[in-house]
């Protein structure tokens, strides 16, 4: 992770603005902070906000995974027969910039200037890559961010149904700014969460999705059918990404499986769909 970037500052300011405008304007106008509904909604919304902030901080501060200098692919390992090769030449994947062999699913990030294990993408809003060790934190952050935006939007709409006094009319500018921020943000986060849910169901990264599209086209031209080698079934894919304990799937805690240097595939001779490695 690098230094604090302008994108991170924008996200931080947006979180602060949405929280305080929701509690002290929308919620206060609709229910009043001292009423029972006001207290309950304040506690619930604050809990969602805390989970959102915690998952964001953890995703931003967690190293997504580095390739050890000593890593070398073992082509004679019968337990892991799948080795990724270059699309041209058929050689094992080697990063000339890092001067290291690339483990399966790893890619070089030109912004971080190093290879990242199970790289999904580089997120400018976190100033960090999203990879093997922090993908779950990133996913959980998007979930709570969407919940917070929808929750805030509902409270905003509710507050607009209440007749305001002359002294409260200055809050209309807060309502307008909140609406202009929450509506597009909720739509964008909804699309983003849907996209990464789809990827998680198939145990793919964003990079692997686009590589798979190209591989599928090449396979169809040759009369073959392309199959993503890391797709173990929906449930196994979920526990591979979110962890084996379903009760902790939406908790910003570390539960990723393995070192990130090797991954189970549908072709492993000892792989089953009821066990994890």
Coordinates of C-alpha atoms in Angstrom, one line a residue:
X1 CA 0.0 0.0 0.0
X2 CA 1.3 3.4 -0.9
X3 CA 0.7 6.9 0.7
X4 CA -2.8 8.4 1.0
X5 CA -4.0 9.4 -2.4
X6 CA -6.6 11.9 -3.5
X7 CA -9.0 9.1 -4.4
X8 CA -8.8 7.7 -0.8
X9 CA -9.4 11.2 0.5
X10 CA -12.5 11.5 -1.7
X11 CA -13.8 8.1 -0.3
X12 CA -13.1 9.2 3.2
X13 CA -14.9 12.5 2.8
X14 CA -17.9 10.8 1.2
X15 CA -18.2 8.4 4.1
X16 CA -18.0 11.2 6.7
X17 CA -20.5 13.3 4.8
X18 CA -23.0 10.5 4.3
X19 CA -22.8 9.4 7.9
X20 CA -23.3 12.8 9.5
X21 CA -25.9 14.0 7.0
X22 CA -27.9 10.8 7.5
X23 CA -27.8 10.9 11.3
X24 CA -28.1 14.6 12.0
X25 CA -30.3 15.7 9.1
X26 CA -32.3 12.9 7.5
X27 CA -32.8 10.7 10.6
X28 CA -33.3 13.6 13.0
X29 CA -35.9 15.2 10.7
X30 CA -37.9 12.0 10.2
X31 CA -37.9 10.5 13.7
X32 CA -35.9 12.7 16.0
X33 CA -32.7 11.4 17.6
X34 CA -34.3 10.9 21.0
X35 CA -37.3 8.9 19.9
X36 CA -37.2 5.1 20.0
X37 CA -37.2 4.7 16.2
X38 CA -34.5 7.4 16.1
X39 CA -32.2 5.6 18.6
X40 CA -32.7 2.2 16.9
X41 CA -32.0 3.5 13.4
X42 CA -29.0 5.4 14.7
X43 CA -27.5 2.3 16.3
X44 CA -28.2 0.1 13.2
X45 CA -26.9 2.7 10.7
X46 CA -23.8 3.3 12.8
X47 CA -23.1 -0.4 13.0
X48 CA -23.3 -0.7 9.2
X49 CA -21.0 2.4 8.9
X50 CA -18.5 0.9 11.3
X51 CA -18.4 -2.4 9.3
X52 CA -18.0 -0.4 6.1
X53 CA -15.1 1.6 7.4
X54 CA -13.3 -1.3 9.0
X55 CA -13.5 -3.4 5.9
X56 CA -12.3 -0.5 3.8
X57 CA -9.3 0.2 6.1
X58 CA -8.4 -3.5 6.2
X59 CA -8.7 -3.9 2.4
X60 CA -6.6 -0.8 1.9
X61 CA -3.9 -1.7 4.4
X62 CA -3.6 -5.5 3.6
X63 CA -0.9 -6.6 1.2
X64 CA -2.7 -8.5 -1.6
X65 CA 0.1 -11.1 -1.8
X66 CA 3.7 -11.1 -3.0
X67 CA 5.5 -13.7 -5.0
X68 CA 8.4 -15.1 -2.8
X69 CA 11.8 -14.6 -4.4
X70 CA 12.4 -18.4 -4.0
X71 CA 9.3 -19.4 -5.9
X72 CA 9.8 -21.8 -8.8
X73 CA 7.0 -23.9 -10.5
X74 CA 7.3 -27.7 -9.8
X75 CA 6.4 -29.2 -13.2
X76 CA 6.8 -32.7 -11.7
X77 CA 4.2 -32.2 -9.0
X78 CA 1.5 -34.7 -9.7
X79 CA -0.9 -33.2 -7.2
X80 CA -1.0 -29.9 -9.1
X81 CA -0.8 -30.8 -12.8
X82 CA -2.0 -27.5 -14.1
X83 CA 0.7 -24.9 -14.8
X84 CA -0.1 -21.7 -16.5
X85 CA 1.9 -21.0 -19.6
X86 CA 2.4 -18.0 -21.9
X87 CA -0.2 -17.5 -24.6
X88 CA 2.7 -17.3 -27.1
X89 CA 5.6 -19.7 -27.1
X90 CA 4.2 -22.2 -24.6
X91 CA 6.8 -21.3 -21.9
X92 CA 6.2 -21.1 -18.2
X93 CA 5.0 -17.6 -17.2
X94 CA 8.0 -15.4 -16.2
X95 CA 8.0 -11.7 -15.2
X96 CA 10.9 -9.9 -16.8
X97 CA 10.3 -6.9 -14.6
X98 CA 10.3 -8.7 -11.3
X99 CA 12.7 -11.4 -12.6
X100 CA 10.5 -14.1 -11.1
X101 CA 8.3 -17.0 -12.3
X102 CA 4.7 -16.1 -12.0
X103 CA 2.5 -18.5 -9.8
X104 CA -0.8 -19.4 -11.3
X105 CA -3.4 -16.5 -11.4
X106 CA -0.7 -13.9 -10.6
X107 CA -0.1 -10.8 -12.7
X108 CA 2.2 -7.9 -12.8
X109 CA 0.7 -4.6 -11.7
X110 CA 2.3 -1.6 -13.5
X111 CA 1.1 0.8 -10.7
X112 CA 2.4 -1.3 -7.8
X113 CA 5.4 -2.3 -9.9
X114 CA 5.3 -5.9 -8.7
X115 CA 3.5 -9.2 -9.3
X116 CA 0.4 -9.7 -7.3
X117 CA -1.0 -13.1 -6.2
X118 CA -4.5 -13.9 -7.7
X119 CA -4.7 -10.3 -8.9
X120 CA -8.2 -9.0 -9.7
X121 CA -7.5 -5.4 -10.4
X122 CA -5.8 -2.3 -9.1
X123 CA -8.2 -0.2 -7.2
X124 CA -7.4 3.5 -7.2
X125 CA -10.1 4.2 -4.6
X126 CA -8.1 2.1 -2.1
X127 CA -4.7 2.9 -3.5
X128 CA -3.9 -0.8 -3.4
X129 CA -4.2 -3.9 -5.6
X130 CA -7.1 -6.3 -5.0
X131 CA -5.6 -9.8 -4.8
X132 CA -5.4 -13.1 -2.9
X133 CA -5.0 -11.8 0.6
X134 CA -7.5 -8.8 0.5
X135 CA -10.1 -9.7 -2.0
X136 CA -12.6 -10.8 0.7
X137 CA -12.1 -7.5 2.5
X138 CA -12.7 -5.6 -0.7
X139 CA -15.9 -7.7 -1.4
X140 CA -17.2 -7.1 2.1
X141 CA -16.5 -3.4 1.9
X142 CA -18.6 -3.1 -1.3
X143 CA -21.5 -5.0 0.4
X144 CA -21.5 -2.7 3.4
X145 CA -21.0 0.4 1.3
X146 CA -24.1 -0.5 -0.8
X147 CA -26.1 -1.3 2.4
X148 CA -25.1 2.1 3.9
X149 CA -26.0 4.0 0.7
X150 CA -29.4 2.3 0.4
X151 CA -30.2 2.8 4.1
X152 CA -29.2 6.5 3.9
X153 CA -31.3 7.0 0.8
X154 CA -34.4 5.5 2.5
X155 CA -33.9 7.8 5.5
X156 CA -33.4 10.7 3.1
X157 CA -36.7 10.0 1.3
X158 CA -38.5 9.5 4.6
X159 CA -37.3 12.9 5.9
X160 CA -38.6 14.6 2.7
X161 CA -42.1 13.5 3.7
X162 CA -42.0 15.5 6.9
X163 CA -43.1 19.1 6.8
X164 CA -40.2 21.4 7.8
X165 CA -40.3 24.7 9.5
X166 CA -38.7 27.9 8.2
X167 CA -35.6 27.4 10.3
X168 CA -35.0 24.0 8.8
X169 CA -35.1 25.0 5.1
X170 CA -31.3 25.4 4.9
X171 CA -31.2 21.6 5.2
X172 CA -32.7 21.4 1.7
X173 CA -29.2 22.0 0.2
X174 CA -28.0 19.0 2.3
X175 CA -30.9 16.9 0.9
X176 CA -30.0 17.9 -2.7
X177 CA -26.3 17.1 -2.2
X178 CA -27.2 13.8 -0.5
X179 CA -29.5 12.8 -3.3
X180 CA -27.0 13.7 -6.0
X181 CA -24.4 11.6 -4.2
X182 CA -26.4 8.6 -3.0
X183 CA -28.4 7.8 -6.1
X184 CA -25.5 7.4 -8.6
X185 CA -23.3 5.8 -5.9
X186 CA -26.0 3.2 -5.0
X187 CA -26.4 2.4 -8.7
X188 CA -22.7 2.1 -9.3
X189 CA -22.1 0.0 -6.1
X190 CA -25.1 -2.3 -7.0
X191 CA -23.6 -3.0 -10.5
X192 CA -20.1 -3.5 -9.0
X193 CA -21.4 -5.9 -6.3
X194 CA -23.4 -7.8 -8.9
X195 CA -20.3 -8.2 -11.0
X196 CA -18.1 -9.4 -8.2
X197 CA -20.8 -11.8 -7.0
X198 CA -20.9 -13.3 -10.5
X199 CA -17.1 -13.6 -10.5
X200 CA -17.1 -15.2 -7.0
X201 CA -19.7 -17.8 -8.0
X202 CA -17.4 -18.9 -10.8
X203 CA -14.1 -18.4 -8.8
X204 CA -12.8 -16.0 -11.4
X205 CA -10.9 -12.7 -11.2
X206 CA -11.7 -9.8 -13.4
X207 CA -8.5 -10.5 -15.4
X208 CA -9.4 -14.2 -15.7
X209 CA -12.9 -13.3 -17.0
X210 CA -11.5 -11.3 -19.9
X211 CA -8.8 -14.0 -20.5
X212 CA -11.5 -16.6 -20.5
X213 CA -13.5 -14.7 -23.1
X214 CA -10.5 -14.8 -25.4
X215 CA -9.8 -18.5 -24.6
X216 CA -13.4 -19.4 -25.3
X217 CA -13.3 -17.8 -28.7
X218 CA -10.1 -19.6 -29.6
X219 CA -11.5 -22.9 -28.3
X220 CA -14.7 -22.5 -30.4
X221 CA -12.7 -21.8 -33.5
X222 CA -10.9 -25.1 -32.9
X223 CA -14.1 -27.0 -32.2
X224 CA -13.5 -27.3 -28.4
X225 CA -15.2 -26.1 -25.3
X226 CA -13.4 -23.8 -22.8
X227 CA -13.9 -24.6 -19.1
X228 CA -12.5 -22.4 -16.3
X229 CA -10.1 -24.7 -14.5
X230 CA -10.7 -23.1 -11.0
X231 CA -14.4 -23.4 -11.1
X232 CA -15.2 -26.0 -8.3
X233 CA -18.9 -25.4 -8.0
X234 CA -20.8 -22.5 -6.5
X235 CA -20.5 -23.5 -2.8
X236 CA -16.8 -24.5 -3.0
X237 CA -16.1 -21.3 -4.9
X238 CA -17.8 -19.2 -2.2
X239 CA -15.8 -20.8 0.7
X240 CA -12.6 -20.5 -1.3
X241 CA -13.1 -16.7 -1.5
X242 CA -15.1 -16.0 1.7
X243 CA -13.8 -18.7 4.0
X244 CA -15.3 -22.0 5.3
X245 CA -17.4 -20.4 8.1
X246 CA -20.6 -19.1 6.6
X247 CA -21.2 -17.0 9.7
X248 CA -18.1 -15.0 9.0
X249 CA -18.6 -14.4 5.3
X250 CA -19.5 -10.8 5.9
X251 CA -16.9 -10.1 8.6
X252 CA -13.8 -8.2 7.7
X253 CA -11.5 -10.9 9.1
X254 CA -8.8 -13.0 7.4
X255 CA -10.1 -16.4 6.2
X256 CA -8.6 -16.9 2.8
X257 CA -7.3 -20.3 2.0
X258 CA -3.8 -21.3 1.2
X259 CA -0.6 -19.3 0.3
X260 CA -1.8 -18.0 -3.0
X261 CA 0.9 -19.8 -4.9
X262 CA -1.3 -22.8 -5.7
X263 CA -5.0 -23.2 -6.2
X264 CA -7.3 -26.2 -6.4
X265 CA -8.6 -26.9 -9.9
X266 CA -11.3 -29.1 -11.3
X267 CA -8.6 -31.3 -12.7
X268 CA -6.7 -32.1 -9.6
X269 CA -6.6 -35.9 -9.1
X270 CA -7.2 -35.6 -5.3
X271 CA -9.6 -32.7 -5.5
X272 CA -13.2 -33.2 -4.3
X273 CA -16.1 -30.8 -4.0
X274 CA -16.5 -31.3 -0.3
X275 CA -13.0 -30.6 1.0
X276 CA -10.7 -27.7 1.0
X277 CA -6.9 -27.4 1.0

